[in-house]
Amino acid sequence: MKKIKLAEDLQFSQIVHGHWRLAEWNLSPEELLSLMERCIEAGITTFDHADIYGNYMCEELFGQALALKPSLREDIQIVTKCGIKLVSENRPQHTIKSYDTSKEHIISSAENSLQKMNTDYVDVLLIHRPDPFMDPAETAEAFHILRKEGKVKHFGVSNFTPKQMEMLQSEYDGPLVTNQIELSVLHEQSFFDGTINHLQKEKVKPMAWSPLAGGRLFKGSDEKAVRVKKALERVASETEASSIDEVAYAWLLKHPSQIMPIVGSGKMNRIEAAVNAANLPLTREQWFYILQESMGKEVD
């Protein structure tokens, strides 16, 4: 599988395995380890987490699997996120859902993630959501401390607008290596609101969460979902793709910004569809045809 260079000392697999729903897969540590090894065999070496996933439990489940084979850590890249505070029985001190990008919270969150995941460092730590109460200098100071201590190698953001990203970058002396954004054939706005343009300008590679629109691509009954599904079926037939999700992934992978889709499934056949998409011969006209059906009109 193609590797995407995010920094001089950092490469991700073009497809990322997302563990947002890990707690729902009901896998034993041994079964999860087996799934991770099969992903690595398929070329997927990057795994995406967040402290809040699975009601603050997914990182620990991942860590239990990794503890069974610690040597695997050398072969993978771990991404995690912090900054969202959920009201949860696992965080009884939280009384309201909020964002926290203070130095204290970022450092404590990162250290907690390291402990849960049984690792000495994470490759990339992302600020999960833009924080309207952010002090970018304080957030950057947390980055400096974690980087100096070797606990986090690189930093980035998630769901940030170009201006929000520029604000944080103005205070941090290292590169923000990615912006993890919602992007799919049913959520194409980032191609038009300046987000992708800004990332291309800064040579920052985007990660795409919910690349299949959270299942709406298959189950959605609204006009847009039905229209796009028909378009994907047509292109699947033209390209001899095995499924419409293969086409949906290929649509993202085709773009020159080097988008890295996050596959959030515990089923290997669904993961393999994303892997196979990298070799799908999608033409520029087919790419625009899918975009047209997503927009519901021709491009201007």
C-alpha positions as YAML, in Angstrom:
chain: A
units: angstrom
residues:
- id: 1
  name: MET
  ca: [0.00, 0.00, 0.00]
- id: 2
  name: LYS
  ca: [1.09, 3.55, -0.73]
- id: 3
  name: LYS
  ca: [2.61, 5.47, 2.18]
- id: 4
  name: ILE
  ca: [1.76, 9.12, 2.76]
- id: 5
  name: LYS
  ca: [4.55, 11.34, 4.04]
- id: 6
  name: LEU
  ca: [3.33, 13.73, 6.74]
- id: 7
  name: ALA
  ca: [6.75, 14.80, 8.05]
- id: 8
  name: GLU
  ca: [10.38, 13.91, 7.48]
- id: 9
  name: ASP
  ca: [10.15, 11.15, 10.08]
- id: 10
  name: LEU
  ca: [6.47, 10.23, 9.73]
- id: 11
  name: GLN
  ca: [4.58, 8.17, 7.18]
- id: 12
  name: PHE
  ca: [1.01, 6.88, 7.38]
- id: 13
  name: SER
  ca: [-0.57, 4.09, 5.41]
- id: 14
  name: GLN
  ca: [-2.91, 5.56, 2.81]
- id: 15
  name: ILE
  ca: [-5.79, 3.74, 4.51]
- id: 16
  name: VAL
  ca: [-6.16, 4.22, 8.25]
- id: 17
  name: HIS
  ca: [-7.99, 1.80, 10.56]
- id: 18
  name: GLY
  ca: [-10.33, 3.71, 12.86]
- id: 19
  name: HIS
  ca: [-11.27, 2.44, 16.31]
- id: 20
  name: TRP
  ca: [-14.18, 4.74, 17.10]
- id: 21
  name: ARG
  ca: [-16.55, 1.76, 17.36]
- id: 22
  name: LEU
  ca: [-14.02, -0.71, 18.74]
- id: 23
  name: ALA
  ca: [-16.05, -1.29, 21.92]
- id: 24
  name: GLU
  ca: [-19.01, -2.37, 19.77]
- id: 25
  name: TRP
  ca: [-17.04, -5.05, 17.92]
- id: 26
  name: ASN
  ca: [-16.99, -7.29, 21.02]
- id: 27
  name: LEU
  ca: [-13.53, -8.64, 20.25]
- id: 28
  name: SER
  ca: [-11.30, -10.30, 22.79]
- id: 29
  name: PRO
  ca: [-7.76, -8.91, 23.06]
- id: 30
  name: GLU
  ca: [-6.56, -11.93, 21.07]
- id: 31
  name: GLU
  ca: [-9.15, -11.33, 18.34]
- id: 32
  name: LEU
  ca: [-8.28, -7.64, 18.14]
- id: 33
  name: LEU
  ca: [-4.59, -8.45, 17.89]
- id: 34
  name: SER
  ca: [-5.37, -10.83, 15.04]
- id: 35
  name: LEU
  ca: [-7.37, -8.12, 13.26]
- id: 36
  name: MET
  ca: [-4.51, -5.65, 13.69]
- id: 37
  name: GLU
  ca: [-2.04, -8.15, 12.26]
- id: 38
  name: ARG
  ca: [-4.30, -8.79, 9.26]
- id: 39
  name: CYS
  ca: [-4.54, -5.04, 8.70]
- id: 40
  name: ILE
  ca: [-0.75, -4.77, 8.77]
- id: 41
  name: GLU
  ca: [-0.47, -7.65, 6.29]
- id: 42
  name: ALA
  ca: [-2.83, -5.72, 4.00]
- id: 43
  name: GLY
  ca: [-0.62, -2.62, 4.29]
- id: 44
  name: ILE
  ca: [-2.64, -0.71, 6.89]
- id: 45
  name: THR
  ca: [-0.23, 0.34, 9.62]
- id: 46
  name: THR
  ca: [-1.94, 3.46, 11.00]
- id: 47
  name: PHE
  ca: [-4.57, 3.22, 13.74]
- id: 48
  name: ASP
  ca: [-6.85, 6.09, 14.77]
- id: 49
  name: HIS
  ca: [-8.17, 6.67, 18.30]
- id: 50
  name: ALA
  ca: [-9.52, 9.35, 20.63]
- id: 51
  name: ASP
  ca: [-9.68, 9.44, 24.39]
- id: 52
  name: ILE
  ca: [-13.49, 9.65, 24.34]
- id: 53
  name: TYR
  ca: [-14.12, 6.74, 21.97]
- id: 54
  name: GLY
  ca: [-16.26, 3.99, 23.45]
- id: 55
  name: ASN
  ca: [-17.14, 6.13, 26.47]
- id: 56
  name: TYR
  ca: [-13.42, 6.44, 27.25]
- id: 57
  name: MET
  ca: [-12.82, 2.68, 26.86]
- id: 58
  name: CYS
  ca: [-11.46, 2.05, 23.32]
- id: 59
  name: GLU
  ca: [-7.87, 3.07, 24.01]
- id: 60
  name: GLU
  ca: [-7.73, 0.57, 26.87]
- id: 61
  name: LEU
  ca: [-9.12, -2.23, 24.69]
- id: 62
  name: PHE
  ca: [-6.47, -1.45, 22.09]
- id: 63
  name: GLY
  ca: [-3.79, -1.43, 24.77]
- id: 64
  name: GLN
  ca: [-4.84, -4.86, 26.02]
- id: 65
  name: ALA
  ca: [-4.35, -6.25, 22.52]
- id: 66
  name: LEU
  ca: [-1.03, -4.47, 22.02]
- id: 67
  name: ALA
  ca: [0.23, -5.81, 25.35]
- id: 68
  name: LEU
  ca: [-0.05, -9.34, 23.93]
- id: 69
  name: LYS
  ca: [2.58, -8.48, 21.32]
- id: 70
  name: PRO
  ca: [4.51, -5.33, 22.29]
- id: 71
  name: SER
  ca: [6.90, -5.72, 19.34]
- id: 72
  name: LEU
  ca: [4.01, -4.77, 17.05]
- id: 73
  name: ARG
  ca: [4.41, -1.17, 18.23]
- id: 74
  name: GLU
  ca: [7.46, -0.76, 15.97]
- id: 75
  name: ASP
  ca: [5.36, -1.58, 12.90]
- id: 76
  name: ILE
  ca: [2.45, 0.80, 13.47]
- id: 77
  name: GLN
  ca: [1.54, 4.46, 13.86]
- id: 78
  name: ILE
  ca: [-0.92, 5.49, 16.56]
- id: 79
  name: VAL
  ca: [-3.09, 8.60, 16.29]
- id: 80
  name: THR
  ca: [-5.22, 9.76, 19.18]
- id: 81
  name: LYS
  ca: [-7.20, 12.88, 20.04]
- id: 82
  name: CYS
  ca: [-8.08, 14.95, 23.06]
- id: 83
  name: GLY
  ca: [-9.91, 18.13, 23.94]
- id: 84
  name: ILE
  ca: [-13.53, 16.97, 24.26]
- id: 85
  name: LYS
  ca: [-14.93, 16.39, 27.73]
- id: 86
  name: LEU
  ca: [-17.97, 14.12, 27.85]
- id: 87
  name: VAL
  ca: [-20.34, 13.63, 30.75]
- id: 88
  name: SER
  ca: [-19.65, 10.01, 31.63]
- id: 89
  name: GLU
  ca: [-19.57, 7.61, 34.55]
- id: 90
  name: ASN
  ca: [-15.94, 7.12, 33.53]
- id: 91
  name: ARG
  ca: [-15.29, 10.83, 34.07]
- id: 92
  name: PRO
  ca: [-17.45, 11.74, 37.09]
- id: 93
  name: GLN
  ca: [-15.70, 15.10, 37.43]
- id: 94
  name: HIS
  ca: [-17.25, 16.26, 34.13]
- id: 95
  name: THR
  ca: [-20.57, 18.04, 34.76]
- id: 96
  name: ILE
  ca: [-21.20, 19.38, 31.24]
- id: 97
  name: LYS
  ca: [-20.03, 18.49, 27.75]
- id: 98
  name: SER
  ca: [-17.31, 20.97, 26.90]
- id: 99
  name: TYR
  ca: [-13.97, 21.46, 25.18]
- id: 100
  name: ASP
  ca: [-10.68, 21.85, 27.02]
- id: 101
  name: THR
  ca: [-7.47, 22.74, 25.19]
- id: 102
  name: SER
  ca: [-5.64, 23.98, 28.28]
- id: 103
  name: LYS
  ca: [-2.05, 22.89, 28.84]
- id: 104
  name: GLU
  ca: [-3.01, 20.86, 31.90]
- id: 105
  name: HIS
  ca: [-5.79, 18.96, 30.16]
- id: 106
  name: ILE
  ca: [-3.83, 18.19, 26.99]
- id: 107
  name: ILE
  ca: [-0.84, 16.87, 28.92]
- id: 108
  name: SER
  ca: [-2.92, 14.78, 31.34]
- id: 109
  name: SER
  ca: [-5.03, 13.41, 28.47]
- id: 110
  name: ALA
  ca: [-1.95, 12.43, 26.48]
- id: 111
  name: GLU
  ca: [-0.33, 10.75, 29.47]
- id: 112
  name: ASN
  ca: [-3.55, 8.87, 30.23]
- id: 113
  name: SER
  ca: [-3.74, 7.70, 26.60]
- id: 114
  name: LEU
  ca: [-0.17, 6.40, 26.77]
- id: 115
  name: GLN
  ca: [-0.98, 4.40, 29.88]
- id: 116
  name: LYS
  ca: [-4.19, 2.96, 28.46]
- id: 117
  name: MET
  ca: [-2.64, 1.99, 25.13]
- id: 118
  name: ASN
  ca: [0.48, 0.44, 26.66]
- id: 119
  name: THR
  ca: [2.86, 2.61, 24.68]
- id: 120
  name: ASP
  ca: [5.62, 5.07, 25.52]
- id: 121
  name: TYR
  ca: [4.58, 7.53, 22.83]
- id: 122
  name: VAL
  ca: [1.92, 8.33, 20.26]
- id: 123
  name: ASP
  ca: [2.90, 9.28, 16.74]
- id: 124
  name: VAL
  ca: [0.30, 12.03, 16.37]
- id: 125
  name: LEU
  ca: [-1.94, 13.79, 18.89]
- id: 126
  name: LEU
  ca: [-4.86, 15.79, 17.48]
- id: 127
  name: ILE
  ca: [-7.03, 18.46, 19.05]
- id: 128
  name: HIS
  ca: [-10.40, 16.81, 18.50]
- id: 129
  name: ARG
  ca: [-12.59, 19.88, 17.94]
- id: 130
  name: PRO
  ca: [-12.06, 23.63, 17.65]
- id: 131
  name: ASP
  ca: [-12.31, 25.15, 21.11]
- id: 132
  name: PRO
  ca: [-13.95, 28.61, 21.26]
- id: 133
  name: PHE
  ca: [-12.12, 29.14, 24.56]
- id: 134
  name: MET
  ca: [-8.71, 28.13, 23.18]
- id: 135
  name: ASP
  ca: [-5.59, 30.04, 24.10]
- id: 136
  name: PRO
  ca: [-3.38, 28.95, 21.18]
- id: 137
  name: ALA
  ca: [-0.18, 29.90, 23.04]
- id: 138
  name: GLU
  ca: [-1.13, 27.63, 25.94]
- id: 139
  name: THR
  ca: [-2.11, 24.79, 23.64]
- id: 140
  name: ALA
  ca: [1.20, 25.15, 21.78]
- id: 141
  name: GLU
  ca: [3.05, 25.10, 25.11]
- id: 142
  name: ALA
  ca: [1.49, 21.72, 25.89]
- id: 143
  name: PHE
  ca: [2.67, 20.50, 22.49]
- id: 144
  name: HIS
  ca: [6.21, 21.69, 23.22]
- id: 145
  name: ILE
  ca: [6.31, 19.90, 26.57]
- id: 146
  name: LEU
  ca: [4.95, 16.61, 25.24]
- id: 147
  name: ARG
  ca: [7.29, 16.70, 22.25]
- id: 148
  name: LYS
  ca: [10.34, 17.51, 24.40]
- id: 149
  name: GLU
  ca: [9.52, 14.62, 26.76]
- id: 150
  name: GLY
  ca: [9.15, 12.24, 23.80]
- id: 151
  name: LYS
  ca: [5.58, 11.37, 24.67]
- id: 152
  name: VAL
  ca: [4.13, 12.69, 21.40]
- id: 153
  name: LYS
  ca: [6.10, 12.84, 18.15]
- id: 154
  name: HIS
  ca: [3.79, 15.09, 16.10]
- id: 155
  name: PHE
  ca: [0.61, 17.14, 16.44]
- id: 156
  name: GLY
  ca: [-2.37, 18.05, 14.33]
- id: 157
  name: VAL
  ca: [-6.03, 19.00, 14.47]
- id: 158
  name: SER
  ca: [-9.44, 17.61, 13.68]
- id: 159
  name: ASN
  ca: [-12.49, 19.42, 12.30]
- id: 160
  name: PHE
  ca: [-10.64, 22.76, 12.14]
- id: 161
  name: THR
  ca: [-11.37, 25.48, 9.59]
- id: 162
  name: PRO
  ca: [-8.37, 27.01, 7.79]
- id: 163
  name: LYS
  ca: [-8.47, 30.08, 10.04]
- id: 164
  name: GLN
  ca: [-8.63, 27.99, 13.20]
- id: 165
  name: MET
  ca: [-5.71, 25.92, 12.01]
- id: 166
  name: GLU
  ca: [-3.71, 29.02, 11.12]
- id: 167
  name: MET
  ca: [-4.35, 30.46, 14.59]
- id: 168
  name: LEU
  ca: [-2.88, 27.43, 16.34]
- id: 169
  name: GLN
  ca: [-0.04, 27.11, 13.84]
- id: 170
  name: SER
  ca: [0.95, 30.73, 14.54]
- id: 171
  name: GLU
  ca: [1.93, 29.73, 18.09]
- id: 172
  name: TYR
  ca: [3.40, 26.28, 17.49]
- id: 173
  name: ASP
  ca: [6.91, 26.09, 16.06]
- id: 174
  name: GLY
  ca: [6.48, 22.62, 14.59]
- id: 175
  name: PRO
  ca: [4.20, 21.55, 11.75]
- id: 176
  name: LEU
  ca: [0.57, 20.60, 12.29]
- id: 177
  name: VAL
  ca: [0.81, 17.44, 10.24]
- id: 178
  name: THR
  ca: [-2.86, 16.75, 9.46]
- id: 179
  name: ASN
  ca: [-6.45, 17.93, 9.77]
- id: 180
  name: GLN
  ca: [-8.91, 15.09, 10.27]
- id: 181
  name: ILE
  ca: [-12.17, 16.18, 8.64]
- id: 182
  name: GLU
  ca: [-15.49, 14.71, 7.63]
- id: 183
  name: LEU
  ca: [-15.28, 13.93, 3.93]
- id: 184
  name: SER
  ca: [-17.17, 11.54, 1.67]
- id: 185
  name: VAL
  ca: [-19.22, 11.32, -1.49]
- id: 186
  name: LEU
  ca: [-22.15, 12.56, 0.63]
- id: 187
  name: HIS
  ca: [-20.17, 15.27, 2.42]
- id: 188
  name: GLU
  ca: [-18.24, 17.10, -0.27]
- id: 189
  name: GLN
  ca: [-18.27, 20.62, 1.23]
- id: 190
  name: SER
  ca: [-14.59, 20.62, 2.14]
- id: 191
  name: PHE
  ca: [-13.71, 20.78, -1.54]
- id: 192
  name: PHE
  ca: [-15.51, 24.13, -1.79]
- id: 193
  name: ASP
  ca: [-15.21, 25.89, 1.59]
- id: 194
  name: GLY
  ca: [-11.46, 26.36, 1.45]
- id: 195
  name: THR
  ca: [-10.52, 23.47, 3.75]
- id: 196
  name: ILE
  ca: [-8.89, 21.23, 1.13]
- id: 197
  name: ASN
  ca: [-7.40, 24.23, -0.68]
- id: 198
  name: HIS
  ca: [-5.74, 25.40, 2.51]
- id: 199
  name: LEU
  ca: [-4.31, 21.95, 3.25]
- id: 200
  name: GLN
  ca: [-2.93, 21.67, -0.27]
- id: 201
  name: LYS
  ca: [-1.38, 25.12, 0.02]
- id: 202
  name: GLU
  ca: [0.31, 24.16, 3.29]
- id: 203
  name: LYS
  ca: [1.18, 20.68, 1.96]
- id: 204
  name: VAL
  ca: [-0.72, 19.08, 4.84]
- id: 205
  name: LYS
  ca: [-2.36, 15.72, 4.13]
- id: 206
  name: PRO
  ca: [-6.00, 15.35, 5.29]
- id: 207
  name: MET
  ca: [-7.49, 12.37, 7.08]
- id: 208
  name: ALA
  ca: [-11.14, 11.66, 6.22]
- id: 209
  name: TRP
  ca: [-13.51, 10.45, 8.93]
- id: 210
  name: SER
  ca: [-16.84, 8.84, 8.04]
- id: 211
  name: PRO
  ca: [-15.74, 8.18, 4.42]
- id: 212
  name: LEU
  ca: [-18.90, 6.11, 3.86]
- id: 213
  name: ALA
  ca: [-21.10, 8.74, 5.51]
- id: 214
  name: GLY
  ca: [-21.72, 6.60, 8.58]
- id: 215
  name: GLY
  ca: [-23.60, 3.95, 6.61]
- id: 216
  name: ARG
  ca: [-25.99, 6.47, 5.05]
- id: 217
  name: LEU
  ca: [-24.49, 5.53, 1.70]
- id: 218
  name: PHE
  ca: [-26.09, 2.09, 2.01]
- id: 219
  name: LYS
  ca: [-29.16, 2.72, 4.16]
- id: 220
  name: GLY
  ca: [-30.02, 6.34, 3.46]
- id: 221
  name: SER
  ca: [-33.44, 6.93, 1.87]
- id: 222
  name: ASP
  ca: [-33.09, 10.68, 1.33]
- id: 223
  name: GLU
  ca: [-32.89, 11.98, -2.23]
- id: 224
  name: LYS
  ca: [-29.16, 12.71, -2.13]
- id: 225
  name: ALA
  ca: [-28.20, 9.32, -0.72]
- id: 226
  name: VAL
  ca: [-30.31, 7.48, -3.29]
- id: 227
  name: ARG
  ca: [-28.92, 9.59, -6.14]
- id: 228
  name: VAL
  ca: [-25.29, 9.10, -5.13]
- id: 229
  name: LYS
  ca: [-25.76, 5.38, -4.53]
- id: 230
  name: LYS
  ca: [-27.01, 5.00, -8.10]
- id: 231
  name: ALA
  ca: [-23.99, 6.92, -9.37]
- id: 232
  name: LEU
  ca: [-21.64, 4.67, -7.41]
- id: 233
  name: GLU
  ca: [-23.39, 1.59, -8.75]
- id: 234
  name: ARG
  ca: [-22.92, 2.85, -12.30]
- id: 235
  name: VAL
  ca: [-19.23, 3.57, -11.78]
- id: 236
  name: ALA
  ca: [-18.78, 0.22, -10.01]
- id: 237
  name: SER
  ca: [-20.13, -1.47, -13.11]
- id: 238
  name: GLU
  ca: [-17.88, 0.58, -15.40]
- id: 239
  name: THR
  ca: [-14.75, -0.15, -13.37]
- id: 240
  name: GLU
  ca: [-15.64, -3.71, -12.35]
- id: 241
  name: ALA
  ca: [-15.41, -2.74, -8.71]
- id: 242
  name: SER
  ca: [-16.65, -5.36, -6.27]
- id: 243
  name: SER
  ca: [-18.81, -2.92, -4.26]
- id: 244
  name: ILE
  ca: [-19.98, 0.67, -4.07]
- id: 245
  name: ASP
  ca: [-17.90, 1.30, -0.97]
- id: 246
  name: GLU
  ca: [-14.83, 0.47, -3.05]
- id: 247
  name: VAL
  ca: [-15.83, 3.27, -5.44]
- id: 248
  name: ALA
  ca: [-16.56, 5.67, -2.58]
- id: 249
  name: TYR
  ca: [-13.07, 5.10, -1.16]
- id: 250
  name: ALA
  ca: [-11.49, 5.38, -4.62]
- id: 251
  name: TRP
  ca: [-13.20, 8.77, -5.08]
- id: 252
  name: LEU
  ca: [-11.34, 10.09, -2.04]
- id: 253
  name: LEU
  ca: [-8.05, 8.38, -2.87]
- id: 254
  name: LYS
  ca: [-8.10, 9.78, -6.41]
- id: 255
  name: HIS
  ca: [-7.89, 13.38, -5.21]
- id: 256
  name: PRO
  ca: [-4.42, 14.97, -5.46]
- id: 257
  name: SER
  ca: [-4.51, 16.24, -1.86]
- id: 258
  name: GLN
  ca: [-3.61, 12.66, -0.79]
- id: 259
  name: ILE
  ca: [-6.64, 12.05, 1.42]
- id: 260
  name: MET
  ca: [-6.29, 9.23, 3.96]
- id: 261
  name: PRO
  ca: [-9.72, 7.61, 4.57]
- id: 262
  name: ILE
  ca: [-10.36, 6.15, 8.04]
- id: 263
  name: VAL
  ca: [-12.05, 2.75, 7.79]
- id: 264
  name: GLY
  ca: [-14.10, 2.23, 10.95]
- id: 265
  name: SER
  ca: [-15.07, -1.40, 10.56]
- id: 266
  name: GLY
  ca: [-14.09, -4.51, 12.47]
- id: 267
  name: LYS
  ca: [-14.88, -6.73, 9.47]
- id: 268
  name: MET
  ca: [-11.94, -7.63, 7.28]
- id: 269
  name: ASN
  ca: [-13.98, -7.74, 4.07]
- id: 270
  name: ARG
  ca: [-15.01, -4.11, 4.58]
- id: 271
  name: ILE
  ca: [-11.42, -3.15, 5.32]
- id: 272
  name: GLU
  ca: [-10.24, -4.95, 2.18]
- id: 273
  name: ALA
  ca: [-12.71, -2.95, 0.08]
- id: 274
  name: ALA
  ca: [-10.81, 0.19, 1.06]
- id: 275
  name: VAL
  ca: [-7.48, -1.46, 0.32]
- id: 276
  name: ASN
  ca: [-8.68, -2.58, -3.12]
- id: 277
  name: ALA
  ca: [-9.94, 0.92, -3.88]
- id: 278
  name: ALA
  ca: [-6.38, 2.17, -4.22]
- id: 279
  name: ASN
  ca: [-6.08, 0.23, -7.48]
- id: 280
  name: LEU
  ca: [-9.46, 1.16, -8.95]
- id: 281
  name: PRO
  ca: [-8.99, 2.92, -12.33]
- id: 282
  name: LEU
  ca: [-11.29, 5.90, -11.66]
- id: 283
  name: THR
  ca: [-11.20, 8.52, -14.41]
- id: 284
  name: ARG
  ca: [-11.48, 12.27, -13.91]
- id: 285
  name: GLU
  ca: [-14.88, 12.23, -15.65]
- id: 286
  name: GLN
  ca: [-16.12, 9.51, -13.32]
- id: 287
  name: TRP
  ca: [-14.85, 11.53, -10.36]
- id: 288
  name: PHE
  ca: [-16.80, 14.58, -11.54]
- id: 289
  name: TYR
  ca: [-19.87, 12.49, -12.28]
- id: 290
  name: ILE
  ca: [-19.97, 11.33, -8.65]
- id: 291
  name: LEU
  ca: [-19.37, 14.90, -7.47]
- id: 292
  name: GLN
  ca: [-22.19, 16.13, -9.71]
- id: 293
  name: GLU
  ca: [-24.62, 13.62, -8.23]
- id: 294
  name: SER
  ca: [-23.53, 14.57, -4.73]
- id: 295
  name: MET
  ca: [-24.11, 18.25, -5.43]
- id: 296
  name: GLY
  ca: [-27.34, 17.56, -7.28]
- id: 297
  name: LYS
  ca: [-26.26, 19.73, -10.20]
- id: 298
  name: GLU
  ca: [-23.48, 20.23, -12.71]
- id: 299
  name: VAL
  ca: [-20.41, 22.14, -11.61]
- id: 300
  name: ASP
  ca: [-20.70, 25.85, -12.40]
...
